[in-house]
Coordinates of C-alpha atoms and ligand atoms in Angstrom, one line a residue:
M19 CA 12.6 26.6 -6.6
R20 CA 15.4 24.2 -5.5
V21 CA 13.6 21.2 -4.2
A22 CA 15.0 18.0 -2.2
V23 CA 12.7 14.9 -2.5
V24 CA 13.5 12.3 0.3
G25 CA 12.3 8.9 -0.4
A26 CA 12.0 7.3 -3.9
G27 CA 8.9 5.2 -3.2
L28 CA 5.8 5.7 -5.1
F29 CA 4.8 8.9 -3.3
G30 CA 8.4 10.5 -3.4
A31 CA 8.9 9.7 -7.2
T32 CA 5.5 10.6 -8.3
T33 CA 6.0 14.1 -6.4
A34 CA 9.8 14.7 -7.8
V35 CA 8.1 14.0 -11.4
E36 CA 5.0 16.5 -10.6
L37 CA 7.6 19.2 -9.4
A38 CA 10.1 19.0 -12.2
R39 CA 7.0 19.4 -14.8
K40 CA 6.3 22.4 -12.8
G41 CA 9.7 24.0 -13.6
H42 CA 11.4 23.5 -10.3
E43 CA 15.1 22.0 -9.7
V44 CA 14.4 18.7 -8.3
D45 CA 16.8 16.3 -6.4
L46 CA 15.5 12.8 -5.5
F47 CA 17.3 10.7 -3.0
D48 CA 16.8 7.2 -1.5
R49 CA 19.0 4.9 0.4
H50 CA 17.9 2.2 -1.7
S51 CA 19.6 1.2 -4.9
D52 CA 16.6 1.9 -7.1
I53 CA 13.1 3.7 -6.7
M54 CA 10.1 1.8 -5.4
H55 CA 12.3 -0.2 -3.4
G56 CA 10.5 -0.2 0.1
A57 CA 6.8 -0.4 0.8
S58 CA 5.8 0.7 -2.6
M59 CA 6.9 -2.7 -3.9
A60 CA 6.3 -5.0 -1.0
N61 CA 2.5 -4.7 -0.5
C62 CA -1.0 -6.2 -1.7
A63 CA -0.9 -4.3 -5.0
R64 CA -4.7 -3.1 -4.7
L65 CA -6.1 -0.3 -6.0
H66 CA -8.5 0.6 -3.0
M67 CA -11.9 2.1 -4.1
G68 CA -12.9 2.0 -0.1
Y69 CA -14.7 -1.2 0.2
H70 CA -12.0 -2.4 2.7
Y71 CA -12.6 0.2 5.1
P72 CA -16.3 0.3 5.8
R73 CA -15.9 1.8 9.2
S74 CA -13.6 4.6 8.0
P75 CA -15.2 8.0 7.9
Y76 CA -12.6 8.8 5.4
N77 CA -14.1 7.8 1.9
G78 CA -12.0 9.6 -0.9
M79 CA -10.5 6.5 -2.2
A80 CA -12.5 5.8 -5.5
T81 CA -11.9 9.4 -6.5
Q82 CA -8.1 8.6 -5.9
A83 CA -8.3 5.2 -7.7
A84 CA -9.5 7.0 -10.6
E85 CA -6.9 9.7 -10.8
F86 CA -4.2 6.9 -10.2
A87 CA -5.6 5.0 -13.3
E88 CA -5.5 8.1 -15.2
R89 CA -2.0 8.9 -14.2
F90 CA -0.8 5.2 -14.7
P91 CA -3.1 3.7 -17.3
D92 CA -0.6 0.8 -18.2
A93 CA -0.2 -0.3 -14.5
V94 CA -3.9 -0.9 -13.8
V95 CA -4.9 -4.4 -14.2
P96 CA -8.7 -5.3 -13.8
G97 CA -9.7 -8.9 -12.5
R98 CA -12.1 -10.9 -10.6
H99 CA -12.4 -9.1 -7.1
F100 CA -14.5 -10.3 -4.4
Y101 CA -15.1 -9.0 -0.8
V102 CA -16.4 -11.5 1.7
I103 CA -18.0 -11.1 5.3
P104 CA -17.5 -14.2 7.2
K105 CA -20.2 -15.7 9.3
Q106 CA -18.5 -14.9 12.5
G107 CA -16.0 -12.3 13.8
S108 CA -16.2 -9.5 11.2
L109 CA -16.5 -6.2 12.9
T110 CA -18.6 -5.3 10.1
S111 CA -22.1 -7.0 9.3
P112 CA -23.4 -7.8 6.1
E113 CA -26.2 -5.2 6.3
Q114 CA -23.8 -2.6 7.5
F115 CA -21.4 -3.4 4.5
L116 CA -24.2 -3.4 2.0
N117 CA -25.5 0.1 3.4
F118 CA -21.9 1.4 3.4
C119 CA -21.6 0.5 -0.5
T120 CA -24.9 2.4 -1.1
L121 CA -24.1 5.2 0.6
H122 CA -20.8 5.8 -1.0
G123 CA -22.0 4.6 -4.4
L124 CA -19.8 1.7 -4.4
P125 CA -21.1 -1.0 -6.8
Y126 CA -21.5 -4.4 -5.2
R127 CA -22.9 -7.5 -7.2
T128 CA -23.9 -10.1 -4.7
W129 CA -22.6 -13.2 -6.1
R130 CA -20.3 -16.1 -5.0
P131 CA -17.4 -17.7 -7.1
P132 CA -16.6 -21.3 -6.6
V133 CA -13.4 -20.3 -4.9
V134 CA -15.3 -19.0 -1.9
R135 CA -16.6 -21.2 0.9
S136 CA -20.5 -21.6 0.7
D137 CA -20.7 -20.9 4.5
V138 CA -19.7 -17.1 4.4
A139 CA -22.3 -14.7 5.5
L140 CA -21.9 -12.4 2.3
C141 CA -20.0 -12.4 -0.8
G142 CA -20.1 -10.2 -3.9
Q143 CA -18.1 -8.9 -6.8
V144 CA -16.6 -5.3 -7.1
P145 CA -15.1 -3.4 -9.8
E146 CA -11.6 -2.9 -8.0
S147 CA -8.2 -3.4 -9.8
L148 CA -4.8 -4.2 -9.0
I149 CA -1.8 -2.3 -9.6
D150 CA 1.1 -3.7 -11.6
L151 CA 3.9 -2.0 -9.6
N152 CA 6.6 -2.9 -12.1
A153 CA 4.8 -1.0 -14.9
V154 CA 4.6 1.8 -12.5
R155 CA 8.1 1.8 -11.6
T156 CA 9.1 1.4 -15.5
Q157 CA 6.8 4.8 -16.3
L158 CA 8.5 6.5 -13.3
H159 CA 11.9 5.6 -14.5
G160 CA 11.3 7.3 -17.9
E161 CA 9.5 10.4 -16.2
L162 CA 12.5 10.9 -14.0
R163 CA 14.6 12.0 -16.7
G164 CA 14.3 15.7 -15.6
V165 CA 15.1 14.7 -11.9
R166 CA 18.6 14.4 -10.4
L167 CA 18.7 11.0 -8.9
H168 CA 20.9 10.3 -5.7
L169 CA 20.1 6.5 -5.1
G170 CA 21.9 4.5 -2.4
R171 CA 22.6 7.4 -0.1
R172 CA 20.9 8.1 3.2
F173 CA 19.8 11.9 3.4
C174 CA 20.3 13.7 6.5
D175 CA 20.7 17.3 5.6
A176 CA 19.5 19.8 2.9
P177 CA 21.4 23.1 3.2
D178 CA 21.2 23.8 -0.3
F179 CA 17.5 23.3 -1.2
D180 CA 14.6 25.9 -0.8
I181 CA 12.3 23.1 0.5
T182 CA 12.6 19.5 1.4
V183 CA 10.0 17.1 0.9
L184 CA 10.1 14.2 3.3
A185 CA 8.4 11.1 1.4
T186 CA 10.0 8.5 3.9
Y187 CA 6.7 6.9 4.9
G188 CA 7.0 7.8 8.4
Q189 CA 10.5 8.2 9.0
G190 CA 10.8 11.8 10.4
W191 CA 7.2 12.1 11.1
P192 CA 6.8 14.9 14.1
E193 CA 4.2 12.5 16.1
S194 CA 4.1 8.9 17.0
L195 CA 3.1 6.5 14.5
R196 CA 2.1 2.8 14.4
Y197 CA 5.1 0.7 12.7
E198 CA 4.3 -2.7 11.8
V199 CA 6.8 -5.4 10.3
C200 CA 4.7 -7.2 7.5
E201 CA 5.2 -10.2 5.7
V202 CA 3.4 -10.9 2.1
A203 CA 3.9 -14.4 1.0
L204 CA 3.8 -15.4 -2.6
I205 CA 2.2 -18.6 -3.4
R206 CA 1.2 -20.6 -6.7
L207 CA -2.8 -21.7 -6.0
G208 CA -4.5 -23.9 -8.6
V209 CA -5.8 -22.8 -11.8
H210 CA -9.2 -22.4 -10.8
F211 CA -7.9 -19.2 -8.8
A212 CA -6.4 -17.5 -11.9
G213 CA -7.3 -13.9 -11.8
H214 CA -9.4 -14.0 -8.8
S215 CA -8.8 -11.6 -5.9
V216 CA -10.5 -12.2 -2.6
V217 CA -10.5 -10.1 0.4
C218 CA -12.3 -11.6 3.7
I219 CA -13.2 -8.4 6.0
D220 CA -13.4 -6.7 8.4
G221 CA -11.1 -7.5 11.1
P222 CA -8.8 -10.4 11.7
F223 CA -9.0 -11.7 8.3
G224 CA -7.0 -11.9 4.9
C225 CA -6.9 -11.6 1.3
I226 CA -5.4 -13.4 -1.9
D227 CA -4.4 -11.2 -5.0
P228 CA -3.1 -12.0 -8.2
L229 CA 0.6 -10.9 -8.5
P230 CA 0.4 -8.9 -11.8
G231 CA 2.5 -10.5 -14.5
T232 CA 2.9 -13.8 -12.9
D233 CA 0.9 -16.9 -12.1
M234 CA 1.3 -16.3 -8.5
H235 CA -1.0 -14.8 -5.8
L236 CA 0.1 -12.6 -2.9
L237 CA -1.1 -13.9 0.6
Y238 CA -1.8 -11.7 3.5
D239 CA -3.5 -11.8 6.7
V240 CA -4.0 -9.2 9.4
V241 CA -2.7 -11.5 12.3
N242 CA 0.1 -13.5 11.1
S243 CA 1.5 -11.1 8.6
V244 CA 2.5 -8.7 11.2
H245 CA 5.5 -10.1 12.9
A246 CA 6.2 -7.1 15.2
A247 CA 4.5 -3.7 15.8
N248 CA 5.1 -0.7 18.0
V249 CA 4.0 2.8 18.4
G250 CA 6.6 5.4 18.4
R251 CA 9.0 7.7 16.4
A252 CA 10.6 4.9 14.6
P253 CA 10.2 1.1 13.9
E254 CA 11.5 -1.6 16.4
I255 CA 12.6 -4.1 14.2
P256 CA 13.5 -7.7 15.6
E257 CA 17.0 -8.6 15.1
H258 CA 16.2 -11.9 13.2
L259 CA 14.0 -9.7 10.6
L260 CA 16.4 -7.1 9.9
S261 CA 18.0 -8.6 6.9
L262 CA 14.9 -9.7 5.3
L263 CA 13.5 -6.3 4.8
D264 CA 13.0 -4.3 1.7
C265 CA 15.3 -7.0 -0.3
G266 CA 12.5 -8.2 -2.8
V267 CA 11.4 -12.0 -2.8
V268 CA 13.0 -14.1 0.0
R269 CA 12.6 -17.6 1.1
T270 CA 13.2 -17.8 4.6
A271 CA 12.2 -20.1 7.9
H272 CA 10.6 -17.2 9.7
T273 CA 8.0 -17.3 7.2
R274 CA 4.5 -17.5 8.6
V275 CA 3.0 -18.7 5.2
Q276 CA 1.3 -21.9 6.7
A277 CA -0.5 -20.0 9.5
M278 CA -1.8 -17.6 6.6
L279 CA -2.8 -20.3 4.7
Q280 CA -5.0 -21.7 7.4
T281 CA -6.8 -18.1 7.6
A282 CA -7.2 -18.3 4.0
R283 CA -8.8 -21.8 4.2
G284 CA -11.5 -20.3 6.5
F285 CA -13.1 -18.3 3.5
L286 CA -11.8 -20.1 0.7
R287 CA -12.4 -23.5 -1.2
G288 CA -9.8 -25.6 -2.8
V289 CA -6.6 -24.0 -1.3
G290 CA -5.0 -27.3 -0.7
M291 CA -1.2 -27.0 -0.2
P292 CA 0.2 -24.4 -2.5
E293 CA 3.5 -24.0 -3.6
Y294 CA 5.3 -21.4 -1.3
C295 CA 7.2 -19.1 -3.6
G296 CA 8.8 -16.7 -1.0
S297 CA 7.7 -13.6 0.9
M298 CA 8.4 -9.8 0.9
F299 CA 9.0 -8.1 4.2
T300 CA 8.6 -4.4 4.9
V301 CA 7.5 -2.0 7.6
R302 CA 3.8 -0.5 7.1
V303 CA 3.1 2.7 9.0
V304 CA -0.4 3.5 10.3
L305 CA -2.0 6.3 12.6
P306 CA -1.8 4.8 16.1
D307 CA -5.2 4.5 17.7
V308 CA -7.4 4.3 14.8
E309 CA -8.6 0.5 15.6
A310 CA -12.3 1.9 15.8
T311 CA -12.3 3.1 12.2
D312 CA -9.1 1.6 10.7
E313 CA -8.8 4.6 8.7
R314 CA -5.8 5.1 6.0
P315 CA -5.8 8.7 5.0
T316 CA -2.7 10.1 3.3
L317 CA -1.5 13.2 5.1
I318 CA 0.5 16.0 4.0
R319 CA 2.1 18.3 6.4
P320 CA 3.6 21.5 5.7
G321 CA 6.3 22.9 7.9
E322 CA 9.2 25.3 7.9
R323 CA 10.9 24.7 4.4
V324 CA 9.8 21.3 4.8
I325 CA 6.6 19.4 3.6
R326 CA 6.1 15.7 4.9
I327 CA 4.0 13.3 3.3
L328 CA 2.6 10.2 5.3
S329 CA 0.9 7.8 2.6
G330 CA -2.2 5.8 3.5
K331 CA -2.8 4.1 0.4
L332 CA -1.3 3.7 -3.3
G333 CA -4.0 5.4 -5.1
A334 CA -3.6 8.7 -3.3
A335 CA 0.1 9.3 -4.7
P336 CA -1.0 11.4 -7.7
A337 CA -3.1 13.5 -5.6
A338 CA -0.5 14.1 -3.0
A339 CA 2.0 14.9 -5.7
R340 CA -0.6 17.9 -7.0
E341 CA -1.1 19.1 -3.5
V342 CA 2.6 19.2 -2.5
A343 CA 3.4 21.1 -5.9
A344 CA 0.6 23.6 -5.0
M345 CA 2.3 24.2 -1.7
V346 CA 5.8 24.5 -3.3
R347 CA 4.4 27.1 -5.6
E348 CA 3.3 29.1 -2.8
A349 CA 6.5 28.9 -0.9
V350 CA 9.2 31.7 -0.9
P351 CA 12.6 30.7 -2.2
V352 CA 15.4 31.1 0.5
G353 CA 17.9 34.0 -0.2
Ligands
LIG427 C1 2.1 -5.4 3.7 C2 1.3 -4.2 3.2 C3 0.2 -4.1 2.1 C4 -0.3 -3.0 1.5 N1 -1.2 -3.0 0.8 C5 -1.3 -2.0 0.1 C6 -2.7 -2.2 -0.9 O1 -2.9 -3.4 -1.5 N2 -3.1 -1.0 -1.6 C7 -2.6 0.1 -1.1 O2 -3.1 1.2 -1.9 N3 -1.8 0.2 -0.3 C8 -1.2 -0.8 0.3 N4 -0.1 -0.7 1.4 C9 0.4 0.6 1.7 C10 1.3 1.2 0.7 O3 2.3 0.1 0.2 C11 2.1 2.6 1.1 O4 1.3 3.5 1.5 C12 3.1 3.0 0.0 O5 3.8 2.0 -0.7 C13 4.0 3.9 1.0 O6 4.7 4.2 -0.3 P1 5.7 5.6 0.2 O7 6.5 6.2 -1.1 O8 5.3 6.6 1.0 O9 7.0 4.9 0.8 P2 7.8 3.8 0.4 O10 7.9 3.0 -0.9 O11 8.4 3.0 1.7 O12 9.2 4.8 0.3 C14 9.7 5.5 1.2 C15 11.2 5.6 0.8 O13 12.1 6.5 1.8 C16 13.4 5.9 1.9 N5 13.9 6.7 2.9 C17 13.4 6.8 4.3 N6 14.2 7.5 5.0 C18 15.2 8.1 4.1 C19 16.4 8.9 4.3 N7 17.0 9.4 5.5 N8 17.2 9.0 3.2 C20 16.9 8.4 1.9 N9 15.9 7.6 1.6 C21 15.1 7.4 2.9 C22 13.1 4.6 1.9 O14 14.5 3.9 1.6 C23 12.0 4.1 0.9 O15 12.4 3.6 -0.3 C24 0.3 -1.8 2.1 C25 1.5 -1.7 2.9 C26 2.1 -2.8 3.4 C27 3.1 -2.7 4.2

């Protein structure tokens, strides 16, 4: 089968490799000059097991994380990971969170490290990991040797292919989606934060995560990191942020790092005034109207000679690639 994969983010690149391994003739397109140049590089790099989403009915994340770890073993970075419920404002109570963990077999050891404030309602350690996205990209670069790469090229039409896989993170999705222009800031916290990842849930809170391979932390918060949002068929990007999107780490006057730090001080001790190293900006795509559950499933939608992938979480990429390969196997070649 001749397959065009559009979008060389984690999902498109992983799918292209899987299809080539199954014997298909694969062309991979991206408008960027390298693979994993979009949201797949500008995120919080957490290999989710499900703790982050205690209101979601969707709970396949632990299984997906295990499959991801098997697929990209050198990219999985363990560390000290803590989930915190604040005294006020959380949409999930400590009891609900602990019940959720028990129900889904997610280990949670109640324990508070010195970097977490003593006035939180609940704090505990979990066996989650981070993803070294550079290591993933290096592995994929090696595996893509059997795939024809077309980088720096926006893909418009696919007359020469039996099937087109759109792994474009919400571009060309048949229904309305929610698009959020997000900032992830990079900061240098004190040495006492080394290796510590802390997520404060559930609602308008935030997180810090070590950036693998560096002495920096990623800083994100649900309110201040989202610079703009719209529901529709394409993102509406404010003029002043256009040049900042998907171009790696940039230092900009438009950063909201100070507001994000203020959020972090609400659940962390000893934040002080860390060095600001820059920010990454990208568009996040989520389902609209899921505020009640905050669910983040990965959707795969087959159509007429086209298969669309809408990614939810990074850990789902190997499973999505497998599923797409199974659909392509069943498809009938054109002509
Ligand atoms: C701020 C933020 C934090 C996040 N944190 C986490 C986290 O900690 N853990 C987690 O699991 N997930 C997280 N996510 C979600 C995760 O990053 C995404 O689900 C995932 O990276 C999307 O991968 P993708 O391959 O689908 O999309 P992308 O990586 O965006 O790739 C899509 C590619 O399609 C290309 N493209 C689009 N249209 C065309 C076209 N017409 N022609 C050519 N190329 C085209 C784009 O250039 C892009 O490179 C986060 C997301 C954001 C934004």
